[in-house]
């Protein structure tokens, strides 16, 4: 009974707080948002290759998330989640769980994709999910970040049902299908990793043999 | 809904349990890092840049054969004590909000007669090619050591700059959906083992801003604030903005306004 009351209390606090916050927060930049966009876009070198400059473009999700400081009202969040869910593509063979050993490598790789004139990556430099930047995963890796939740023992806790495998694949492919404006990148949407590589990361998280699930 | 909530609660409990076991390990790692930082601070190579910058400040150079001693960094010609700590600010003579680097370059152009292209060609050091700007900014920065950051952004142009910086701070783009806020908008987070400050608070922005310019051990040179922020953009997988671009000065104004009141500890030293 007490637990129920506490839950209701927590729930109402959780519902009320965001409503108040939405009303209080002005969009970043306020009345200068347009000027700021202009200043930002014109501050890059004219000789930049075109494909570099496309990295400054914003889709509807990016624009809206910035506007709401990554905390959009639920209605708008739901709209973005639907929009993002519709982008998810699967490997041709339909198999969503791959090789955890490959996934383990991809989880550690934080290089690749840097552009510019000062310290760019060489073309074709391997890039990965860089999962450890934000998540705790295998127990033996202590250099993990905490921007995302710990995923240690993920498979052990959540199981290896088809439903869970699909969830993990979808989440990595497009994190915003589940939580609009999450900090997590949309790895599949941006072709940062391939659908096949995503299946390896799925295996790293879920396979009972993966170090993620070994104490 | 309730069921989902209970699931979340269980999730939190499980996460907390996992964290509990990891905490001892974490604090050991943190201790080692603290020791490393302490060792670094013992003899900061930035001191050499400061000495070089002091000499460059007083040396007669350029087509006009003039020193920088009459340069006005916001407190009047030649007044250096505390000047770094009150920048960026609006300057009437240029009708612009300028940071320490854009103002220094302005002085090198107007007082010494260099062209802007000449002066900014070597705005950061490359192997075998030292940057005068890094040395000068280290010297100017050191003259604000112990002074509180003071960027209230009360002039309308400064207020506008700070607001534009806020916009850029939250603006997401690129193949990783990044904005500054993704890594620097929350309390107590890390990327790998690196602590991340919450730059939207006075404390977080203060810790981040008070130690620049800073000697970067991994880079073997001093980094200025411009260099630091331009590298943030590189790490976000965006193109590099131009040196002295208004977007960078806007971010500086936003961050230093937030950090205002924090006492400077410069030059700093970092990994």
Coordinates of C-alpha atoms in Angstrom, one line a residue:
Chain A
X1 CA 0.0 0.0 0.0
X2 CA 2.7 2.4 1.0
X3 CA 4.6 1.5 -2.2
X4 CA 1.5 2.4 -4.2
X5 CA 1.2 5.8 -2.6
X6 CA 4.8 6.5 -3.1
X7 CA 4.5 5.4 -6.8
X8 CA 1.5 7.7 -7.3
X9 CA 3.4 10.5 -5.7
X10 CA 6.4 9.9 -7.9
X11 CA 4.3 9.6 -11.0
X12 CA 2.5 12.8 -10.5
X13 CA 5.8 14.6 -9.8
X14 CA 7.1 13.1 -13.0
X15 CA 4.1 14.3 -14.9
X16 CA 3.9 17.8 -13.5
X17 CA 7.6 18.7 -13.6
X18 CA 8.1 18.5 -17.3
X19 CA 4.9 20.6 -18.0
X20 CA 6.3 23.4 -15.8
X21 CA 9.8 23.1 -17.4
X22 CA 8.3 23.3 -20.9
X23 CA 6.6 26.6 -20.1
X24 CA 9.6 28.1 -18.4
X25 CA 12.3 27.3 -21.0
X26 CA 12.7 29.6 -23.9
X27 CA 14.2 28.1 -27.1
X28 CA 18.0 28.6 -27.2
X29 CA 19.1 31.8 -28.7
X30 CA 15.7 33.4 -28.0
X31 CA 14.9 36.2 -30.5
X32 CA 18.4 35.8 -32.0
X33 CA 18.0 32.2 -33.0
X34 CA 17.8 33.1 -36.7
X35 CA 20.9 35.4 -36.5
X36 CA 22.7 32.6 -34.7
X37 CA 22.0 30.1 -37.4
X38 CA 23.2 32.6 -40.0
X39 CA 26.4 33.3 -38.0
X40 CA 27.1 29.6 -37.5
X41 CA 26.6 28.7 -41.1
X42 CA 28.8 31.5 -42.5
X43 CA 31.7 30.8 -40.1
X44 CA 33.1 27.9 -42.2
X45 CA 35.8 28.0 -44.8
X46 CA 34.6 28.6 -48.4
X47 CA 37.0 25.9 -49.7
X48 CA 35.4 23.2 -47.6
X49 CA 34.3 20.2 -49.7
X50 CA 30.6 20.1 -50.2
X51 CA 30.1 16.8 -48.3
X52 CA 31.7 18.4 -45.3
X53 CA 29.2 21.2 -45.3
X54 CA 26.3 18.7 -45.5
X55 CA 27.2 17.7 -42.0
X56 CA 25.9 21.0 -40.8
X57 CA 22.4 20.4 -42.2
X58 CA 19.7 19.5 -39.7
X59 CA 16.8 17.2 -40.3
X60 CA 13.5 17.8 -38.5
X61 CA 14.6 15.7 -35.4
X62 CA 17.8 17.7 -35.0
X63 CA 16.1 21.0 -35.4
X64 CA 13.3 20.2 -33.0
X65 CA 15.5 18.7 -30.4
X66 CA 17.7 21.8 -30.3
X67 CA 14.7 24.0 -30.0
X68 CA 13.5 22.1 -26.9
X69 CA 17.0 21.6 -25.4
X70 CA 16.5 17.9 -26.1
X71 CA 13.4 17.8 -23.9
X72 CA 10.5 18.1 -26.2
X73 CA 6.8 18.1 -25.1
X74 CA 5.5 14.5 -25.2
X75 CA 3.3 15.1 -28.2
X76 CA 6.1 16.4 -30.3
X77 CA 8.4 13.7 -29.0
X78 CA 5.9 11.0 -30.1
X79 CA 5.8 12.5 -33.5
X80 CA 9.6 12.4 -33.8
X81 CA 9.7 8.9 -32.6
X82 CA 7.2 7.7 -35.3
X83 CA 9.2 9.6 -37.9
X84 CA 12.4 7.9 -36.8
X85 CA 10.9 4.4 -36.4
X86 CA 9.9 4.6 -40.1
X87 CA 13.6 4.9 -41.2
X88 CA 14.8 1.6 -39.8
X89 CA 16.2 -0.8 -42.4
X90 CA 17.2 -4.5 -41.9
X91 CA 20.0 -6.7 -43.3
X92 CA 18.9 -8.5 -46.5
X93 CA 19.1 -11.9 -44.9
X94 CA 16.9 -10.7 -42.1
X95 CA 19.3 -12.0 -39.4
X96 CA 19.5 -9.5 -36.6
X97 CA 22.1 -11.1 -34.3
X98 CA 25.6 -11.6 -35.6
X99 CA 29.1 -12.3 -34.2
X100 CA 29.8 -10.9 -30.7
X101 CA 33.5 -11.0 -31.3
X102 CA 33.1 -8.5 -34.2
X103 CA 30.7 -6.5 -32.0
X104 CA 33.3 -6.3 -29.2
X105 CA 35.8 -4.7 -31.6
X106 CA 33.2 -2.2 -32.9
X107 CA 32.2 -1.2 -29.4
X108 CA 35.7 -0.1 -28.6
X109 CA 36.5 1.9 -31.8
X110 CA 36.2 5.6 -31.3
X111 CA 38.1 6.8 -34.4
X112 CA 37.0 7.7 -37.8
X113 CA 34.9 10.3 -39.6
X114 CA 36.9 13.4 -38.4
X115 CA 37.1 16.0 -41.1
X116 CA 38.8 19.4 -41.5
X117 CA 42.3 20.6 -42.2
X118 CA 43.8 20.3 -38.7
X119 CA 43.5 16.7 -37.6
X120 CA 41.3 14.8 -40.1
X121 CA 41.2 11.0 -40.1
X122 CA 42.7 9.3 -43.1
X123 CA 40.1 8.2 -45.7
X124 CA 38.8 4.8 -44.9
X125 CA 39.9 4.8 -41.3
X126 CA 37.9 2.2 -39.4
X127 CA 35.0 3.6 -37.5
X128 CA 32.8 1.8 -35.0
X129 CA 30.1 2.3 -32.5
X130 CA 32.4 3.7 -29.8
X131 CA 29.9 2.3 -27.3
X132 CA 32.4 2.4 -24.4
X133 CA 32.5 6.2 -24.7
X134 CA 29.1 6.3 -23.0
X135 CA 28.3 2.8 -21.7
X136 CA 29.7 0.3 -19.3
X137 CA 29.7 -3.1 -21.1
X138 CA 32.1 -6.0 -20.5
X139 CA 33.3 -6.1 -16.9
X140 CA 37.0 -6.1 -17.7
X141 CA 36.9 -2.8 -19.5
X142 CA 37.1 -0.1 -16.8
X143 CA 37.5 2.9 -19.2
X144 CA 33.8 3.3 -19.9
X145 CA 31.7 6.5 -20.0
X146 CA 28.5 7.2 -18.1
X147 CA 26.5 9.4 -20.5
X148 CA 24.4 6.3 -21.2
X149 CA 23.2 3.7 -18.8
X150 CA 25.3 0.7 -17.8
X151 CA 24.7 -2.2 -20.2
X152 CA 26.8 -4.7 -18.2
X153 CA 24.9 -8.1 -18.2
X154 CA 22.4 -6.7 -20.6
X155 CA 21.6 -10.1 -22.2
X156 CA 21.5 -11.8 -18.8
X157 CA 19.0 -9.3 -17.5
X158 CA 16.9 -8.8 -20.6
X159 CA 17.1 -12.2 -22.2
X160 CA 17.6 -13.2 -25.8
X161 CA 14.0 -13.3 -27.1
X162 CA 13.4 -12.3 -30.6
X163 CA 11.6 -9.3 -29.4
X164 CA 14.6 -8.1 -27.4
X165 CA 17.0 -8.7 -30.3
X166 CA 14.8 -6.6 -32.5
X167 CA 14.6 -3.9 -29.9
X168 CA 18.4 -3.7 -29.6
X169 CA 18.9 -3.6 -33.3
X170 CA 16.3 -0.9 -33.7
X171 CA 17.7 1.1 -30.9
X172 CA 21.2 1.1 -32.4
X173 CA 19.9 1.8 -35.9
X174 CA 17.8 4.7 -34.8
X175 CA 17.7 5.6 -31.1
X176 CA 15.2 8.3 -31.6
X177 CA 12.5 5.8 -32.5
X178 CA 12.2 5.1 -28.8
X179 CA 13.3 8.3 -27.1
X180 CA 13.1 11.5 -29.1
X181 CA 16.2 13.7 -28.6
X182 CA 18.2 11.1 -26.7
X183 CA 21.9 11.7 -26.4
X184 CA 22.6 8.5 -28.4
X185 CA 23.5 8.9 -32.1
X186 CA 21.4 7.3 -34.8
X187 CA 24.1 4.9 -36.0
X188 CA 22.1 3.2 -38.8
X189 CA 20.3 6.3 -40.1
X190 CA 23.5 8.1 -40.7
X191 CA 25.3 5.0 -42.2
X192 CA 27.9 5.4 -39.5
X193 CA 27.9 1.6 -39.2
X194 CA 26.3 -0.9 -41.6
X195 CA 23.2 -3.0 -40.7
X196 CA 25.5 -6.0 -40.6
X197 CA 27.8 -4.3 -38.1
X198 CA 24.8 -3.5 -36.0
X199 CA 23.9 -7.2 -35.8
X200 CA 27.4 -7.8 -34.4
X201 CA 26.9 -5.1 -31.7
X202 CA 23.5 -6.7 -30.9
X203 CA 25.3 -10.0 -30.4
X204 CA 27.9 -8.4 -28.2
X205 CA 25.1 -7.2 -26.0
X206 CA 22.9 -10.3 -26.0
X207 CA 24.9 -13.4 -26.7
X208 CA 25.4 -15.4 -23.5
X209 CA 29.0 -16.1 -24.5
X210 CA 29.8 -12.3 -24.9
X211 CA 31.9 -10.8 -22.1
X212 CA 29.1 -8.4 -21.5
X213 CA 27.2 -11.3 -20.0
X214 CA 30.1 -13.0 -18.1
X215 CA 30.8 -12.0 -14.6
Chain B
X1 CA 2.0 2.9 -17.6
X2 CA 2.4 1.7 -13.9
X3 CA 3.8 -1.5 -15.1
X4 CA 6.3 0.3 -17.3
X5 CA 7.2 2.5 -14.3
X6 CA 7.8 -0.5 -12.1
X7 CA 10.0 -2.0 -14.8
X8 CA 11.9 1.3 -14.8
X9 CA 12.3 1.1 -11.0
X10 CA 13.6 -2.4 -11.2
X11 CA 16.0 -1.2 -13.9
X12 CA 17.2 1.6 -11.7
X13 CA 17.7 -0.9 -8.8
X14 CA 19.6 -3.2 -11.0
X15 CA 21.7 -0.4 -12.4
X16 CA 22.4 0.9 -8.9
X17 CA 23.5 -2.6 -7.8
X18 CA 25.9 -2.8 -10.8
X19 CA 27.3 0.6 -10.1
X20 CA 27.8 -0.3 -6.5
X21 CA 30.3 -3.0 -7.4
X22 CA 32.0 -0.7 -9.9
X23 CA 32.3 2.2 -7.5
X24 CA 35.5 1.0 -5.7
X25 CA 37.1 0.4 -9.0
X26 CA 36.0 3.8 -10.3
X27 CA 37.4 5.7 -7.3
X28 CA 40.7 3.9 -7.7
X29 CA 40.9 5.0 -11.3
X30 CA 39.9 8.5 -10.3
X31 CA 42.7 8.6 -7.6
X32 CA 45.2 7.6 -10.2
X33 CA 44.0 10.3 -12.5
X34 CA 44.2 12.9 -9.7
X35 CA 47.8 11.9 -9.0
X36 CA 48.6 12.2 -12.7
X37 CA 47.2 15.7 -12.9
X38 CA 49.1 16.7 -9.7
X39 CA 52.3 15.4 -11.3
X40 CA 51.5 17.4 -14.4
X41 CA 51.0 20.7 -12.6
X42 CA 54.5 20.4 -11.0
X43 CA 56.4 22.5 -13.6
X44 CA 54.0 23.7 -16.3
X45 CA 55.7 24.1 -19.7
X46 CA 53.2 26.9 -20.4
X47 CA 55.5 29.0 -18.3
X48 CA 58.0 29.0 -21.3
X49 CA 55.2 30.3 -23.6
X50 CA 54.4 33.0 -21.1
X51 CA 58.0 34.2 -21.1
X52 CA 58.2 34.2 -24.9
X53 CA 54.8 36.0 -25.0
X54 CA 56.1 38.7 -22.7
X55 CA 59.1 39.3 -25.0
X56 CA 56.9 39.4 -28.1
X57 CA 54.5 41.9 -26.4
X58 CA 57.4 44.4 -25.8
X59 CA 59.3 43.8 -29.0
X60 CA 59.1 46.3 -31.9
X61 CA 57.9 44.3 -34.9
X62 CA 56.1 44.6 -38.2
X63 CA 56.1 47.2 -40.9
X64 CA 55.4 49.9 -38.4
X65 CA 58.2 48.7 -36.1
X66 CA 56.0 49.0 -33.1
X67 CA 55.4 46.9 -29.9
X68 CA 52.0 45.8 -28.6
X69 CA 52.4 47.9 -25.4
X70 CA 49.7 50.3 -26.5
X71 CA 47.2 47.5 -27.3
X72 CA 43.8 48.1 -25.7
X73 CA 42.3 44.8 -24.5
X74 CA 39.3 46.5 -23.0
X75 CA 40.8 48.2 -19.9
X76 CA 42.7 50.9 -21.8
X77 CA 45.9 51.0 -23.8
X78 CA 48.6 48.7 -22.3
X79 CA 46.4 47.7 -19.3
X80 CA 46.9 44.0 -19.0
X81 CA 46.1 43.1 -15.4
X82 CA 42.7 41.4 -15.5
X83 CA 42.2 42.1 -19.2
X84 CA 41.8 38.5 -20.2
X85 CA 39.2 37.8 -17.5
X86 CA 36.8 40.4 -18.9
X87 CA 36.8 39.3 -22.5
X88 CA 35.0 38.8 -24.8
X89 CA 33.5 42.3 -24.8
X90 CA 32.1 44.9 -27.2
X91 CA 34.7 47.4 -28.6
X92 CA 33.5 50.7 -29.9
X93 CA 36.4 51.2 -32.3
X94 CA 35.6 48.0 -34.3
X95 CA 31.9 47.9 -33.4
X96 CA 32.3 44.2 -32.6
X97 CA 32.3 41.8 -29.7
X98 CA 35.9 40.5 -29.6
X99 CA 37.7 37.8 -27.7
X100 CA 41.3 38.0 -26.5
X101 CA 42.5 36.5 -29.8
X102 CA 40.5 38.6 -32.2
X103 CA 41.5 41.7 -30.2
X104 CA 45.2 40.7 -30.1
X105 CA 45.1 40.2 -33.9
X106 CA 43.4 43.6 -34.3
X107 CA 46.3 45.2 -32.4
X108 CA 48.9 43.4 -34.4
X109 CA 47.3 44.7 -37.6
X110 CA 46.6 48.2 -36.4
X111 CA 49.6 48.9 -34.3
X112 CA 52.3 46.8 -36.0
X113 CA 51.1 46.9 -39.5
X114 CA 50.9 43.2 -40.2
X115 CA 48.1 41.9 -42.4
X116 CA 45.5 39.7 -40.7
X117 CA 46.5 36.8 -43.0
X118 CA 50.2 37.1 -42.0
X119 CA 49.3 37.2 -38.3
X120 CA 46.8 34.3 -38.3
X121 CA 48.7 32.0 -40.6
X122 CA 50.3 30.3 -37.6
X123 CA 47.5 30.7 -35.2
X124 CA 48.4 27.3 -33.6
X125 CA 51.7 25.5 -33.4
X126 CA 52.7 22.8 -35.8
X127 CA 55.7 20.6 -35.3
X128 CA 58.8 22.8 -35.7
X129 CA 56.6 26.0 -36.3
X130 CA 55.7 27.7 -33.0
X131 CA 52.8 30.1 -32.9
X132 CA 53.4 33.6 -31.6
X133 CA 49.6 33.9 -30.9
X134 CA 49.8 31.0 -28.4
X135 CA 52.7 32.6 -26.6
X136 CA 51.1 36.1 -26.5
X137 CA 47.7 34.7 -25.3
X138 CA 49.5 32.7 -22.6
X139 CA 51.2 35.9 -21.4
X140 CA 48.0 37.9 -21.5
X141 CA 46.1 35.1 -19.8
X142 CA 48.6 34.9 -17.0
X143 CA 48.0 38.5 -16.2
X144 CA 44.5 37.5 -15.2
X145 CA 45.6 34.6 -13.0
X146 CA 43.7 34.9 -9.7
X147 CA 41.2 37.4 -11.1
X148 CA 37.5 36.5 -11.3
X149 CA 36.0 35.9 -14.8
X150 CA 33.9 39.0 -15.5
X151 CA 31.8 38.7 -18.7
X152 CA 28.3 39.9 -17.6
X153 CA 27.4 40.5 -21.3
X154 CA 25.3 43.6 -20.4
X155 CA 26.0 45.6 -23.6
X156 CA 23.3 44.7 -26.1
X157 CA 25.8 43.4 -28.6
X158 CA 27.4 41.2 -25.9
X159 CA 24.0 40.0 -24.8
X160 CA 23.2 39.1 -28.4
X161 CA 26.5 37.2 -28.7
X162 CA 25.8 35.2 -25.5
X163 CA 22.3 34.3 -26.8
X164 CA 23.7 33.2 -30.2
X165 CA 26.3 31.1 -28.3
X166 CA 23.5 29.4 -26.4
X167 CA 21.8 28.6 -29.7
X168 CA 25.0 27.0 -31.1
X169 CA 25.5 25.1 -27.8
X170 CA 22.2 23.2 -28.3
X171 CA 22.3 23.0 -32.1
X172 CA 22.5 19.3 -33.2
X173 CA 23.9 18.2 -36.5
X174 CA 26.3 15.8 -38.2
X175 CA 26.6 12.0 -38.5
X176 CA 26.5 11.5 -34.7
X177 CA 23.6 13.9 -33.9
X178 CA 25.9 15.9 -31.6
X179 CA 25.6 19.3 -30.0
X180 CA 27.8 20.7 -27.2
X181 CA 24.9 19.9 -24.8
X182 CA 25.0 16.2 -25.5
X183 CA 28.2 15.8 -23.5
X184 CA 28.2 19.0 -21.5
X185 CA 24.6 19.5 -20.5
X186 CA 24.4 17.1 -17.5
X187 CA 26.0 16.7 -14.1
X188 CA 28.5 14.1 -13.2
X189 CA 29.0 12.3 -16.5
X190 CA 32.1 10.9 -18.1
X191 CA 33.2 10.0 -21.6
X192 CA 35.4 7.0 -21.2
X193 CA 37.4 8.1 -18.1
X194 CA 37.2 11.8 -18.9
X195 CA 35.0 13.8 -16.6
X196 CA 32.5 16.1 -18.4
X197 CA 31.5 19.4 -16.9
X198 CA 28.0 20.6 -17.1
X199 CA 28.7 23.9 -18.9
X200 CA 25.2 25.2 -18.4
X201 CA 25.9 25.8 -14.7
X202 CA 28.3 28.4 -13.2
X203 CA 30.3 25.7 -11.5
X204 CA 30.7 23.5 -14.6
X205 CA 31.5 26.4 -16.9
X206 CA 33.8 27.8 -14.3
X207 CA 35.9 24.7 -14.0
X208 CA 36.0 24.4 -17.8
X209 CA 36.9 28.0 -18.5
X210 CA 39.2 29.1 -15.7
X211 CA 42.3 27.2 -16.8
X212 CA 42.6 28.4 -20.4
X213 CA 44.9 28.9 -22.1
X214 CA 46.3 25.5 -21.1
X215 CA 49.3 23.4 -21.9
X216 CA 48.1 20.1 -23.5
X217 CA 50.6 17.3 -22.6
X218 CA 49.2 15.1 -25.3
X219 CA 49.7 17.9 -27.9
X220 CA 53.0 19.2 -26.6
X221 CA 51.8 22.8 -26.8
X222 CA 49.5 25.5 -25.4
X223 CA 46.0 25.5 -26.6
X224 CA 44.0 28.8 -26.7
X225 CA 40.2 28.9 -26.2
X226 CA 39.7 29.2 -29.9
X227 CA 41.8 26.1 -30.5
X228 CA 39.9 24.2 -27.9
X229 CA 36.4 25.1 -29.2
X230 CA 37.4 24.5 -32.9
X231 CA 38.6 21.1 -31.8
X232 CA 35.3 20.4 -30.1
X233 CA 33.7 20.9 -33.5
X234 CA 36.2 18.5 -35.1
X235 CA 35.3 15.9 -32.5
X236 CA 31.7 16.4 -33.3
X237 CA 32.6 15.4 -36.8
X238 CA 31.7 18.9 -38.1
X239 CA 33.9 21.0 -40.4
X240 CA 36.2 23.5 -38.7
X241 CA 34.9 27.0 -38.3
X242 CA 37.3 29.8 -39.4
X243 CA 39.8 31.0 -36.8
X244 CA 38.2 34.0 -35.0
X245 CA 34.8 33.2 -36.4
X246 CA 31.9 34.9 -34.7
X247 CA 30.3 31.5 -34.0
X248 CA 33.4 30.6 -31.8
X249 CA 33.3 34.0 -30.1
X250 CA 29.6 33.6 -29.5
X251 CA 30.2 30.2 -27.7
X252 CA 33.0 31.8 -25.6
X253 CA 30.7 34.7 -24.6
X254 CA 28.0 32.2 -23.6
X255 CA 30.3 30.0 -21.6
X256 CA 32.2 32.9 -19.9
X257 CA 29.0 34.7 -19.1
X258 CA 27.9 31.5 -17.3
X259 CA 31.3 31.1 -15.7
X260 CA 31.4 34.7 -14.5
X261 CA 32.7 35.0 -10.9
X262 CA 35.0 32.0 -11.1
X263 CA 38.6 32.8 -10.3
X264 CA 41.0 32.2 -13.1
X265 CA 43.8 29.6 -12.7
X266 CA 45.9 30.2 -15.8
X267 CA 47.9 29.0 -17.6
X268 CA 46.5 25.6 -17.0
X269 CA 47.9 22.1 -17.8
X270 CA 45.9 19.2 -19.1
X271 CA 46.4 15.7 -20.4

